[in-house]
mmCIF file of C-alpha atoms and ligand atoms in Angstrom:
data_model
loop_
_atom_site.group_PDB
_atom_site.id
_atom_site.type_symbol
_atom_site.label_atom_id
_atom_site.label_comp_id
_atom_site.label_asym_id
_atom_site.label_seq_id
_atom_site.Cartn_x
_atom_site.Cartn_y
_atom_site.Cartn_z
ATOM 1 C CA MET S 1 -40.740 -8.156 -7.716
ATOM 2 C CA LYS S 2 -44.530 -7.545 -6.811
ATOM 3 C CA ILE S 3 -45.360 -3.917 -6.426
ATOM 4 C CA VAL S 4 -46.768 -3.198 -2.810
ATOM 5 C CA SER S 5 -47.067 0.291 -2.766
ATOM 6 C CA ALA S 6 -46.883 3.245 -4.846
ATOM 7 C CA LYS S 7 -47.324 6.889 -3.413
ATOM 8 C CA VAL S 8 -47.560 10.293 -4.769
ATOM 9 C CA PHE S 9 -46.158 13.434 -3.094
ATOM 10 C CA VAL S 10 -46.588 17.090 -4.130
ATOM 11 C CA CYS S 11 -43.912 19.448 -2.500
ATOM 12 C CA SER S 12 -42.594 23.014 -3.221
ATOM 13 C CA PRO S 13 -39.017 23.495 -2.324
ATOM 14 C CA SER S 14 -38.856 27.057 -4.119
ATOM 15 C CA ARG S 15 -40.991 25.412 -7.044
ATOM 16 C CA ASN S 16 -43.648 22.675 -7.374
ATOM 17 C CA PHE S 17 -42.706 19.002 -7.894
ATOM 18 C CA VAL S 18 -44.546 16.076 -7.924
ATOM 19 C CA THR S 19 -43.126 12.684 -7.271
ATOM 20 C CA LEU S 20 -43.820 8.932 -7.230
ATOM 21 C CA LYS S 21 -42.426 6.451 -5.307
ATOM 22 C CA ILE S 22 -42.880 2.604 -6.186
ATOM 23 C CA GLU S 23 -41.944 0.171 -3.500
ATOM 24 C CA THR S 24 -41.755 -3.756 -4.249
ATOM 25 C CA GLU S 25 -42.152 -6.642 -1.807
ATOM 26 C CA GLU S 26 -38.406 -7.198 -1.817
ATOM 27 C CA GLY S 27 -37.784 -3.636 -0.337
ATOM 28 C CA ILE S 28 -36.379 -2.039 -3.459
ATOM 29 C CA TYR S 29 -37.872 1.219 -4.442
ATOM 30 C CA GLY S 30 -37.761 3.290 -7.395
ATOM 31 C CA ILE S 31 -38.646 7.323 -7.723
ATOM 32 C CA GLY S 32 -40.158 8.928 -11.089
ATOM 33 C CA ASP S 33 -40.761 12.718 -11.550
ATOM 34 C CA ALA S 34 -44.475 13.399 -12.352
ATOM 35 C CA THR S 35 -44.178 17.386 -12.655
ATOM 36 C CA LEU S 36 -46.151 19.064 -15.217
ATOM 37 C CA ASN S 37 -45.565 22.907 -14.403
ATOM 38 C CA GLY S 38 -48.683 24.764 -13.569
ATOM 39 C CA ARG S 39 -50.825 21.520 -13.976
ATOM 40 C CA GLU S 40 -49.293 19.457 -11.172
ATOM 41 C CA LEU S 41 -52.205 18.421 -9.313
ATOM 42 C CA ALA S 42 -53.778 16.998 -12.354
ATOM 43 C CA VAL S 43 -50.953 14.615 -12.898
ATOM 44 C CA ALA S 44 -50.901 13.814 -9.106
ATOM 45 C CA SER S 45 -54.769 13.289 -9.202
ATOM 46 C CA TYR S 46 -54.332 11.016 -12.482
ATOM 47 C CA LEU S 47 -51.737 8.865 -10.638
ATOM 48 C CA GLU S 48 -53.523 8.642 -7.366
ATOM 49 C CA GLU S 49 -57.082 7.838 -8.494
ATOM 50 C CA HIS S 50 -56.358 6.058 -12.052
ATOM 51 C CA VAL S 51 -52.763 4.625 -11.958
ATOM 52 C CA VAL S 52 -51.608 3.473 -8.300
ATOM 53 C CA PRO S 53 -54.742 1.186 -8.106
ATOM 54 C CA LEU S 54 -53.632 -0.742 -11.201
ATOM 55 C CA LEU S 55 -50.026 -1.096 -10.089
ATOM 56 C CA ILE S 56 -50.362 -2.927 -6.960
ATOM 57 C CA GLY S 57 -49.692 -6.373 -7.353
ATOM 58 C CA LYS S 58 -48.167 -6.390 -10.750
ATOM 59 C CA ASP S 59 -44.323 -7.609 -11.379
ATOM 60 C CA ALA S 60 -42.088 -4.315 -11.398
ATOM 61 C CA SER S 61 -39.622 -6.003 -13.580
ATOM 62 C CA ARG S 62 -42.194 -5.985 -16.647
ATOM 63 C CA ILE S 63 -41.460 -2.404 -17.481
ATOM 64 C CA GLU S 64 -42.319 -2.501 -21.196
ATOM 65 C CA ASP S 65 -45.861 -4.435 -20.330
ATOM 66 C CA ILE S 66 -46.580 -1.875 -17.871
ATOM 67 C CA TRP S 67 -45.881 0.723 -20.232
ATOM 68 C CA GLN S 68 -48.414 -0.582 -22.677
ATOM 69 C CA TYR S 69 -50.887 -1.205 -20.139
ATOM 70 C CA LEU S 70 -51.023 2.274 -19.220
ATOM 71 C CA TYR S 71 -50.925 3.423 -22.949
ATOM 72 C CA ARG S 72 -52.728 0.906 -25.036
ATOM 73 C CA GLY S 73 -54.816 -0.208 -22.244
ATOM 74 C CA VAL S 74 -56.492 2.944 -21.455
ATOM 75 C CA TYR S 75 -58.231 3.644 -24.748
ATOM 76 C CA TRP S 76 -57.843 7.322 -24.015
ATOM 77 C CA ARG S 77 -54.124 7.966 -25.442
ATOM 78 C CA ARG S 78 -51.520 10.398 -25.092
ATOM 79 C CA GLY S 79 -51.779 14.174 -23.994
ATOM 80 C CA SER S 80 -49.552 15.605 -21.561
ATOM 81 C CA ILE S 81 -51.034 14.820 -18.142
ATOM 82 C CA THR S 82 -51.441 10.856 -19.213
ATOM 83 C CA MET S 83 -47.945 10.779 -20.757
ATOM 84 C CA THR S 84 -46.475 12.605 -17.566
ATOM 85 C CA ALA S 85 -48.075 9.993 -15.478
ATOM 86 C CA ILE S 86 -46.705 7.113 -17.807
ATOM 87 C CA ALA S 87 -43.297 8.598 -17.441
ATOM 88 C CA ALA S 88 -43.224 8.779 -13.793
ATOM 89 C CA VAL S 89 -44.164 4.874 -13.122
ATOM 90 C CA ASP S 90 -41.759 4.152 -16.203
ATOM 91 C CA VAL S 91 -38.667 5.970 -14.586
ATOM 92 C CA ALA S 92 -39.411 4.554 -11.006
ATOM 93 C CA LEU S 93 -39.607 1.008 -12.851
ATOM 94 C CA TRP S 94 -36.184 1.429 -14.467
ATOM 95 C CA ASP S 95 -34.863 2.791 -11.105
ATOM 96 C CA ILE S 96 -36.029 -0.433 -9.456
ATOM 97 C CA LYS S 97 -34.368 -2.678 -12.209
ATOM 98 C CA ALA S 98 -31.205 -0.840 -12.206
ATOM 99 C CA LYS S 99 -31.193 -1.259 -8.595
ATOM 100 C CA GLN S 100 -31.707 -5.002 -8.612
ATOM 101 C CA ALA S 101 -29.285 -5.205 -11.448
ATOM 102 C CA ASN S 102 -26.779 -3.284 -9.328
ATOM 103 C CA MET S 103 -26.245 -1.106 -12.034
ATOM 104 C CA PRO S 104 -26.108 2.621 -12.948
ATOM 105 C CA LEU S 105 -28.983 3.023 -15.617
ATOM 106 C CA TYR S 106 -26.544 3.823 -18.425
ATOM 107 C CA GLN S 107 -25.436 0.454 -18.147
ATOM 108 C CA LEU S 108 -29.086 -1.213 -18.640
ATOM 109 C CA LEU S 109 -29.549 1.271 -21.536
ATOM 110 C CA GLY S 110 -26.502 -0.100 -23.324
ATOM 111 C CA GLY S 111 -23.324 1.374 -21.608
ATOM 112 C CA LYS S 112 -21.591 4.645 -22.409
ATOM 113 C CA SER S 113 -21.331 6.350 -25.805
ATOM 114 C CA ARG S 114 -19.436 9.202 -24.489
ATOM 115 C CA ASP S 115 -17.306 10.180 -21.132
ATOM 116 C CA SER S 116 -19.446 13.248 -20.325
ATOM 117 C CA VAL S 117 -22.545 15.049 -21.383
ATOM 118 C CA ARG S 118 -22.005 18.671 -22.867
ATOM 119 C CA VAL S 119 -24.483 21.229 -21.484
ATOM 120 C CA TYR S 120 -25.624 24.499 -22.461
ATOM 121 C CA ALA S 121 -25.999 27.489 -19.946
ATOM 122 C CA HIS S 122 -28.621 30.118 -19.842
ATOM 123 C CA ALA S 123 -27.412 33.897 -20.060
ATOM 124 C CA ASN S 124 -30.336 35.996 -19.918
ATOM 125 C CA GLY S 125 -29.929 39.839 -20.039
ATOM 126 C CA THR S 126 -32.429 42.633 -19.534
ATOM 127 C CA ASN S 127 -30.572 44.258 -22.321
ATOM 128 C CA ILE S 128 -27.411 43.680 -24.465
ATOM 129 C CA ASP S 129 -24.722 44.926 -22.050
ATOM 130 C CA HIS S 130 -26.366 42.980 -19.213
ATOM 131 C CA LEU S 131 -26.377 39.645 -21.603
ATOM 132 C CA ILE S 132 -22.598 40.372 -22.319
ATOM 133 C CA ASP S 133 -22.061 39.983 -18.395
ATOM 134 C CA GLU S 134 -24.126 36.772 -18.217
ATOM 135 C CA VAL S 135 -22.393 35.307 -21.404
ATOM 136 C CA ARG S 136 -18.970 35.762 -19.847
ATOM 137 C CA GLN S 137 -19.838 34.528 -16.800
ATOM 138 C CA ALA S 138 -21.308 31.202 -18.221
ATOM 139 C CA GLN S 139 -18.238 31.070 -20.113
ATOM 140 C CA GLN S 140 -15.894 31.380 -17.148
ATOM 141 C CA LEU S 141 -17.592 28.426 -15.544
ATOM 142 C CA GLY S 142 -16.461 26.566 -18.691
ATOM 143 C CA TYR S 143 -19.810 26.342 -20.765
ATOM 144 C CA SER S 144 -18.945 26.423 -24.435
ATOM 145 C CA ALA S 145 -22.745 26.519 -25.449
ATOM 146 C CA ILE S 146 -24.648 29.111 -24.199
ATOM 147 C CA ARG S 147 -28.547 30.213 -24.988
ATOM 148 C CA ILE S 148 -29.167 33.886 -25.078
ATOM 149 C CA GLN S 149 -32.257 35.627 -24.430
ATOM 150 C CA SER S 150 -32.568 39.625 -23.794
ATOM 151 C CA GLY S 151 -34.985 41.882 -23.211
ATOM 152 C CA ILE S 152 -36.673 43.859 -26.145
ATOM 153 C CA PRO S 153 -36.882 47.809 -26.003
ATOM 154 C CA GLY S 154 -40.671 48.600 -26.107
ATOM 155 C CA ILE S 155 -41.486 45.256 -24.333
ATOM 156 C CA LYS S 156 -42.167 45.297 -20.609
ATOM 157 C CA LYS S 157 -41.328 41.288 -19.846
ATOM 158 C CA THR S 158 -39.687 39.148 -22.262
ATOM 159 C CA TYR S 159 -39.476 35.317 -22.052
ATOM 160 C CA GLY S 160 -36.442 33.948 -20.300
ATOM 161 C CA VAL S 161 -35.514 37.271 -19.279
ATOM 162 C CA THR S 162 -35.568 37.243 -15.270
ATOM 163 C CA GLU S 163 -34.315 39.549 -12.623
ATOM 164 C CA LYS S 164 -30.781 39.648 -12.412
ATOM 165 C CA GLY S 165 -29.227 36.540 -10.727
ATOM 166 C CA ILE S 166 -32.671 34.624 -10.685
ATOM 167 C CA LYS S 167 -32.295 31.825 -13.443
ATOM 168 C CA TYR S 168 -35.164 29.710 -12.771
ATOM 169 C CA GLU S 169 -38.337 30.260 -14.850
ATOM 170 C CA PRO S 170 -41.262 32.092 -13.500
ATOM 171 C CA ALA S 171 -44.234 30.292 -12.333
ATOM 172 C CA ASN S 172 -46.459 32.998 -10.552
ATOM 173 C CA ALA S 173 -48.235 32.605 -7.290
ATOM 174 C CA SER S 174 -51.835 32.927 -7.708
ATOM 175 C CA LEU S 175 -53.227 33.562 -10.962
ATOM 176 C CA PRO S 176 -51.045 33.819 -14.663
ATOM 177 C CA GLU S 177 -49.201 36.861 -15.044
ATOM 178 C CA GLU S 178 -50.327 38.741 -18.273
ATOM 179 C CA GLN S 179 -47.490 39.779 -20.391
ATOM 180 C CA VAL S 180 -47.489 41.611 -23.871
ATOM 181 C CA TRP S 181 -45.584 40.623 -27.010
ATOM 182 C CA SER S 182 -44.809 42.438 -30.221
ATOM 183 C CA THR S 183 -43.489 40.328 -32.949
ATOM 184 C CA THR S 184 -42.304 43.590 -35.021
ATOM 185 C CA LYS S 185 -40.215 44.716 -31.997
ATOM 186 C CA TYR S 186 -38.678 41.435 -31.402
ATOM 187 C CA ILE S 187 -37.450 41.105 -34.968
ATOM 188 C CA ASN S 188 -36.315 44.638 -35.029
ATOM 189 C CA HIS S 189 -33.987 43.841 -32.163
ATOM 190 C CA ILE S 190 -33.015 39.973 -32.254
ATOM 191 C CA GLU S 191 -30.133 40.835 -34.763
ATOM 192 C CA ASN S 192 -28.379 43.511 -32.622
ATOM 193 C CA VAL S 193 -28.470 40.741 -30.024
ATOM 194 C CA PHE S 194 -26.544 38.090 -32.107
ATOM 195 C CA ALA S 195 -24.556 40.860 -33.556
ATOM 196 C CA ALA S 196 -23.087 42.250 -30.330
ATOM 197 C CA ILE S 197 -22.433 38.600 -28.897
ATOM 198 C CA ARG S 198 -20.533 37.699 -31.832
ATOM 199 C CA GLU S 199 -18.632 40.843 -31.987
ATOM 200 C CA GLU S 200 -17.635 40.525 -28.100
ATOM 201 C CA PHE S 201 -17.034 36.874 -28.065
ATOM 202 C CA GLY S 202 -16.266 35.626 -31.696
ATOM 203 C CA TYR S 203 -17.318 32.381 -32.949
ATOM 204 C CA ASP S 204 -16.023 29.635 -30.920
ATOM 205 C CA LEU S 205 -18.944 29.870 -28.572
ATOM 206 C CA ASP S 206 -21.736 28.071 -29.760
ATOM 207 C CA LEU S 207 -25.096 30.233 -29.346
ATOM 208 C CA LEU S 208 -28.691 28.751 -28.640
ATOM 209 C CA HIS S 209 -31.866 31.113 -28.719
ATOM 210 C CA ASP S 210 -35.624 30.232 -27.926
ATOM 211 C CA VAL S 211 -38.275 32.129 -29.731
ATOM 212 C CA HIS S 212 -41.033 30.334 -27.365
ATOM 213 C CA HIS S 213 -43.443 29.356 -30.125
ATOM 214 C CA ARG S 214 -44.088 33.177 -30.752
ATOM 215 C CA LEU S 215 -44.006 33.607 -34.579
ATOM 216 C CA THR S 216 -45.541 32.466 -37.798
ATOM 217 C CA PRO S 217 -43.854 30.059 -40.209
ATOM 218 C CA ASN S 218 -43.229 33.093 -42.485
ATOM 219 C CA GLU S 219 -41.849 35.194 -39.671
ATOM 220 C CA ALA S 220 -39.838 32.271 -38.200
ATOM 221 C CA ALA S 221 -38.389 31.929 -41.913
ATOM 222 C CA GLN S 222 -37.395 36.017 -41.800
ATOM 223 C CA VAL S 223 -35.840 35.587 -38.578
ATOM 224 C CA GLY S 224 -33.984 32.260 -39.634
ATOM 225 C CA LYS S 225 -32.616 33.984 -42.706
ATOM 226 C CA ILE S 226 -31.528 37.122 -40.426
ATOM 227 C CA LEU S 227 -29.815 34.835 -37.829
ATOM 228 C CA GLU S 228 -28.208 32.221 -40.089
ATOM 229 C CA LYS S 229 -25.050 34.264 -40.669
ATOM 230 C CA TYR S 230 -24.315 34.417 -36.971
ATOM 231 C CA ARG S 231 -24.270 30.790 -36.941
ATOM 232 C CA PRO S 232 -26.489 29.960 -34.219
ATOM 233 C CA PHE S 233 -26.228 26.516 -32.725
ATOM 234 C CA TRP S 234 -29.748 26.278 -32.986
ATOM 235 C CA LEU S 235 -33.222 28.310 -32.857
ATOM 236 C CA GLU S 236 -35.927 26.819 -30.767
ATOM 237 C CA ASP S 237 -39.566 26.585 -30.765
ATOM 238 C CA MET S 238 -39.840 29.279 -33.694
ATOM 239 C CA VAL S 239 -43.413 28.187 -34.201
ATOM 240 C CA PRO S 240 -46.020 26.313 -32.149
ATOM 241 C CA ALA S 241 -45.632 22.910 -33.703
ATOM 242 C CA GLU S 242 -49.161 21.576 -33.805
ATOM 243 C CA ASN S 243 -48.883 21.831 -37.329
ATOM 244 C CA GLN S 244 -45.844 20.018 -37.939
ATOM 245 C CA ASP S 245 -46.051 21.089 -41.922
ATOM 246 C CA SER S 246 -45.357 24.547 -40.770
ATOM 247 C CA PHE S 247 -41.473 23.732 -40.578
ATOM 248 C CA ARG S 248 -41.416 23.119 -44.417
ATOM 249 C CA LEU S 249 -41.778 26.754 -44.963
ATOM 250 C CA ILE S 250 -39.082 27.384 -42.437
ATOM 251 C CA ARG S 251 -36.878 24.807 -43.711
ATOM 252 C CA SER S 252 -37.117 25.573 -47.256
ATOM 253 C CA ARG S 253 -35.850 29.260 -46.280
ATOM 254 C CA THR S 254 -33.326 29.150 -44.034
ATOM 255 C CA THR S 255 -30.359 26.621 -42.946
ATOM 256 C CA ALA S 256 -30.335 27.684 -39.364
ATOM 257 C CA PRO S 257 -30.599 24.504 -37.260
ATOM 258 C CA LEU S 258 -33.921 24.151 -35.939
ATOM 259 C CA ALA S 259 -34.854 22.683 -32.270
ATOM 260 C CA VAL S 260 -38.319 21.498 -31.216
ATOM 261 C CA GLY S 261 -40.311 19.351 -28.971
ATOM 262 C CA GLU S 262 -40.091 20.479 -25.134
ATOM 263 C CA VAL S 263 -43.951 20.254 -25.007
ATOM 264 C CA PHE S 264 -44.330 17.160 -27.040
ATOM 265 C CA ASN S 265 -45.498 14.122 -25.453
ATOM 266 C CA SER S 266 -45.464 11.328 -27.923
ATOM 267 C CA ILE S 267 -43.533 9.870 -31.168
ATOM 268 C CA TRP S 268 -46.404 10.997 -33.157
ATOM 269 C CA ASP S 269 -45.967 14.881 -32.303
ATOM 270 C CA CYS S 270 -42.414 14.523 -33.909
ATOM 271 C CA LYS S 271 -42.859 11.953 -36.765
ATOM 272 C CA THR S 272 -43.427 14.326 -39.623
ATOM 273 C CA LEU S 273 -40.647 16.665 -38.582
ATOM 274 C CA ILE S 274 -38.333 13.874 -37.991
ATOM 275 C CA GLU S 275 -38.881 11.867 -41.076
ATOM 276 C CA ASN S 276 -38.811 14.762 -43.362
ATOM 277 C CA GLN S 277 -35.586 16.027 -41.746
ATOM 278 C CA LEU S 278 -37.500 19.344 -41.114
ATOM 279 C CA ILE S 279 -35.632 19.618 -37.710
ATOM 280 C CA ASP S 280 -32.044 19.003 -36.350
ATOM 281 C CA TYR S 281 -32.481 18.564 -32.583
ATOM 282 C CA ILE S 282 -35.618 16.916 -30.852
ATOM 283 C CA ARG S 283 -36.322 18.440 -27.204
ATOM 284 C CA THR S 284 -38.920 16.004 -25.937
ATOM 285 C CA THR S 285 -38.128 15.042 -22.396
ATOM 286 C CA ILE S 286 -38.159 11.806 -20.411
ATOM 287 C CA VAL S 287 -40.991 13.300 -17.593
ATOM 288 C CA HIS S 288 -43.212 14.657 -20.285
ATOM 289 C CA ALA S 289 -42.956 11.815 -23.007
ATOM 290 C CA GLY S 290 -43.923 8.692 -21.541
ATOM 291 C CA GLY S 291 -40.414 7.957 -19.874
ATOM 292 C CA ILE S 292 -37.293 6.021 -20.931
ATOM 293 C CA THR S 293 -39.269 3.600 -22.576
ATOM 294 C CA HIS S 294 -40.845 5.723 -25.182
ATOM 295 C CA LEU S 295 -37.903 8.431 -25.350
ATOM 296 C CA ARG S 296 -35.815 5.721 -26.494
ATOM 297 C CA ARG S 297 -38.127 5.056 -29.450
ATOM 298 C CA ILE S 298 -38.061 8.589 -30.114
ATOM 299 C CA ALA S 299 -34.195 8.915 -30.069
ATOM 300 C CA ASP S 300 -33.956 5.767 -32.230
ATOM 301 C CA LEU S 301 -36.527 7.044 -35.013
ATOM 302 C CA ALA S 302 -34.522 10.372 -34.778
ATOM 303 C CA SER S 303 -31.084 8.645 -35.478
ATOM 304 C CA LEU S 304 -32.617 7.375 -38.714
ATOM 305 C CA TYR S 305 -32.917 11.083 -40.006
ATOM 306 C CA HIS S 306 -29.758 12.739 -38.692
ATOM 307 C CA VAL S 307 -31.660 14.534 -35.813
ATOM 308 C CA ARG S 308 -29.948 14.779 -32.472
ATOM 309 C CA THR S 309 -31.156 14.703 -28.992
ATOM 310 C CA GLY S 310 -31.085 18.131 -27.143
ATOM 311 C CA PHE S 311 -33.192 17.557 -24.390
ATOM 312 C CA HIS S 312 -35.458 20.152 -22.278
ATOM 313 C CA GLY S 313 -33.631 20.519 -18.867
ATOM 314 C CA ALA S 314 -35.293 23.566 -17.176
ATOM 315 C CA THR S 315 -35.529 23.811 -13.560
ATOM 316 C CA ASP S 316 -39.283 22.774 -13.624
ATOM 317 C CA LEU S 317 -38.344 19.498 -14.174
ATOM 318 C CA SER S 318 -37.127 17.612 -11.111
ATOM 319 C CA PRO S 319 -33.728 16.524 -10.445
ATOM 320 C CA ILE S 320 -34.930 12.980 -11.035
ATOM 321 C CA THR S 321 -35.459 13.856 -14.671
ATOM 322 C CA MET S 322 -31.956 15.529 -14.771
ATOM 323 C CA GLY S 323 -30.760 12.512 -13.513
ATOM 324 C CA CYS S 324 -32.283 10.165 -15.705
ATOM 325 C CA ALA S 325 -31.358 12.378 -18.854
ATOM 326 C CA LEU S 326 -27.896 12.257 -17.964
ATOM 327 C CA HIS S 327 -27.747 8.507 -17.920
ATOM 328 C CA PHE S 328 -29.887 8.490 -21.296
ATOM 329 C CA ASP S 329 -27.492 11.283 -23.024
ATOM 330 C CA THR S 330 -24.489 9.190 -21.809
ATOM 331 C CA TRP S 331 -25.700 6.027 -23.708
ATOM 332 C CA VAL S 332 -27.726 7.676 -26.860
ATOM 333 C CA PRO S 333 -25.635 7.439 -29.874
ATOM 334 C CA ASN S 334 -27.114 10.577 -31.527
ATOM 335 C CA PHE S 335 -26.728 12.830 -28.845
ATOM 336 C CA GLY S 336 -26.678 16.620 -29.497
ATOM 337 C CA ILE S 337 -26.660 18.431 -26.123
ATOM 338 C CA GLN S 338 -28.383 18.872 -22.909
ATOM 339 C CA GLU S 339 -30.039 21.702 -21.559
ATOM 340 C CA HIS S 340 -28.562 22.835 -18.181
ATOM 341 C CA MET S 341 -30.398 25.222 -15.530
ATOM 342 C CA PRO S 342 -29.043 24.285 -11.867
ATOM 343 C CA HIS S 343 -31.629 23.690 -9.485
ATOM 344 C CA GLU S 344 -31.683 25.602 -6.085
ATOM 345 C CA ALA S 345 -29.809 24.074 -3.382
ATOM 346 C CA ILE S 346 -32.797 23.292 -1.518
ATOM 347 C CA VAL S 347 -33.987 21.279 -4.530
ATOM 348 C CA ASN S 348 -30.948 19.332 -4.619
ATOM 349 C CA ASP S 349 -31.439 18.822 -0.625
ATOM 350 C CA VAL S 350 -34.961 17.303 -1.141
ATOM 351 C CA PHE S 351 -33.824 15.298 -4.171
ATOM 352 C CA PRO S 352 -30.131 14.117 -3.215
ATOM 353 C CA ASN S 353 -28.289 12.997 -6.394
ATOM 354 C CA ASP S 354 -24.958 11.684 -7.523
ATOM 355 C CA TYR S 355 -24.531 13.820 -10.985
ATOM 356 C CA HIS S 356 -22.141 16.806 -11.209
ATOM 357 C CA PHE S 357 -20.966 19.513 -13.239
ATOM 358 C CA ASP S 358 -17.660 20.119 -14.303
ATOM 359 C CA ASN S 359 -16.327 22.769 -16.722
ATOM 360 C CA GLY S 360 -19.449 22.967 -19.204
ATOM 361 C CA TYR S 361 -20.066 19.089 -18.988
ATOM 362 C CA MET S 362 -22.191 17.029 -16.884
ATOM 363 C CA HIS S 363 -21.485 13.371 -15.459
ATOM 364 C CA CYS S 364 -23.961 10.975 -14.235
ATOM 365 C CA GLY S 365 -22.946 8.877 -11.065
ATOM 366 C CA GLU S 366 -22.290 5.331 -10.880
ATOM 367 C CA THR S 367 -24.943 4.551 -7.937
ATOM 368 C CA ALA S 368 -27.295 1.572 -8.814
ATOM 369 C CA GLY S 369 -30.214 3.085 -10.362
ATOM 370 C CA HIS S 370 -30.688 6.829 -11.869
ATOM 371 C CA GLY S 371 -29.088 8.150 -9.017
ATOM 372 C CA VAL S 372 -31.348 10.429 -7.702
ATOM 373 C CA ASP S 373 -33.271 9.696 -4.217
ATOM 374 C CA PHE S 374 -36.079 11.882 -2.444
ATOM 375 C CA ASN S 375 -36.233 12.985 1.053
ATOM 376 C CA GLU S 376 -39.762 12.635 1.926
ATOM 377 C CA GLN S 377 -39.563 14.220 5.642
ATOM 378 C CA LEU S 378 -37.571 17.349 4.121
ATOM 379 C CA ALA S 379 -40.018 17.544 1.301
ATOM 380 C CA ALA S 380 -43.104 17.660 3.971
ATOM 381 C CA GLN S 381 -41.807 20.967 5.195
ATOM 382 C CA TYR S 382 -42.555 22.515 1.770
ATOM 383 C CA PRO S 383 -46.125 22.117 0.966
ATOM 384 C CA TYR S 384 -47.651 22.790 -2.652
ATOM 385 C CA LYS S 385 -48.333 26.408 -3.533
ATOM 386 C CA PRO S 386 -50.666 27.152 -6.470
ATOM 387 C CA ALA S 387 -48.519 28.790 -9.240
ATOM 388 C CA TYR S 388 -48.793 29.438 -12.974
ATOM 389 C CA LEU S 389 -46.718 30.118 -16.050
ATOM 390 C CA PRO S 390 -47.792 33.500 -17.393
ATOM 391 C CA VAL S 391 -50.050 34.268 -20.346
ATOM 392 C CA ASN S 392 -49.238 36.454 -23.662
ATOM 393 C CA ARG S 393 -51.392 38.929 -25.424
ATOM 394 C CA LEU S 394 -50.485 41.004 -28.440
ATOM 395 C CA GLU S 395 -50.509 45.027 -27.891
ATOM 396 C CA ASP S 396 -54.312 44.999 -29.178
ATOM 397 C CA GLY S 397 -55.206 42.508 -26.356
ATOM 398 C CA THR S 398 -55.423 39.471 -28.704
ATOM 399 C CA LEU S 399 -54.385 36.361 -26.947
ATOM 400 C CA TRP S 400 -50.964 34.733 -27.969
ATOM 401 C CA ASN S 401 -48.680 32.067 -27.377
ATOM 402 C CA TRP S 402 -46.440 32.470 -24.202
HETATM 403 C C1 LIG I 1 -36.762 25.832 -22.223
HETATM 404 C C2 LIG I 1 -38.120 26.102 -21.937
HETATM 405 C C3 LIG I 1 -38.542 26.335 -20.438
HETATM 406 C C4 LIG I 1 -40.145 26.396 -20.445
HETATM 407 C C5 LIG I 1 -40.596 25.990 -19.256
HETATM 408 C C6 LIG I 1 -41.867 25.814 -19.044
HETATM 409 O O1 LIG I 1 -36.306 25.834 -23.159
HETATM 410 O O2 LIG I 1 -35.786 25.861 -21.227
HETATM 411 O O3 LIG I 1 -38.765 26.875 -23.098
HETATM 412 O O4 LIG I 1 -37.864 27.430 -20.082
HETATM 413 O O5 LIG I 1 -40.509 27.978 -20.487
HETATM 414 O O6 LIG I 1 -40.143 24.745 -18.922
HETATM 415 O O7 LIG I 1 -42.326 25.478 -17.894
HETATM 416 MG MG1 LIG I 2 -37.771 26.172 -24.780
#
């Protein structure tokens, strides 16, 4: 199973994606996602300049050894660029191994632990009435878990709230858009949002909410205390988590379940949080945290401490990551929930896949491999476009977390 070629593709069918294709002497190929929103070309260049030359001639079946070679063997460890590049290689190699075994990926991981994967939808309202409509629409599609985000009076643009009907995350052409944040306005409003949704829909629906790293630990504890009576399924990214100890303060003051980790890239980013049972859900993804090989270690560590998975699944992760996540979710014993934000039709044309949604659940397919392919010819019609996520400032102009 000698690797004879590894190629990197950057395309933009409605948004940017970086894709790695590894081919073996036997003609079996594997596909990996290497997309890091707003920093796409850094990963593409890391792969092209520093990883592809090391892969040629290596045995594609030695997934673990290649992982260690790219992690330990590089001296400069971790970081989102490195770990995304490693993930792309790892996923492509798992794809090859599963194709060689003529099995869907979940079989190689250990087989099914469940029949289908529960996913949560996004309901984004410019105001509470609009949010109620969005929640109702999601409920009608069969979702029983819905993330609720609402515009905040007095704040022009709020994270997660896009124009009506547009589900995908903003990544602006040209330079980053600057937005304004007020914690006071948010805290004054968020209880109204939960109260209104509970009043309208009752308590059968699981409600999730993403604070997107905006609060201090003490503010997060206040929000947890305010919202816990509305029984959220989780409160996500209440604070930035570089300082994992921040969660001790939040945890000691509220029973609201906590989710974190979409920006983590290694087991070291979540070790303290998991070992001290400071969180309930770990959101670290295959694409940004070293692939299946590394995420499996994180999930196993988490399982010792009653922490469940709740993988990031926004549309800036390509269908390759979604396909792999669904195989992983189908196997992983300590599964919690999976984020679902459907890709646009053109994205599914560029990345033909065999997974499907049905009534609040997703199902991975039975195709050998991870079940997602890449249409190079079609992708070539959508060249890369520079795009950035917004940045945030406080009302006095201080740069804040977006
Ligand atoms: C989520 C995330 C995303 C991120 C996006 C950044 O919970 O889905 O917060 O929406 O903002 O992935 O590129
Ligand atoms: Mg999030």
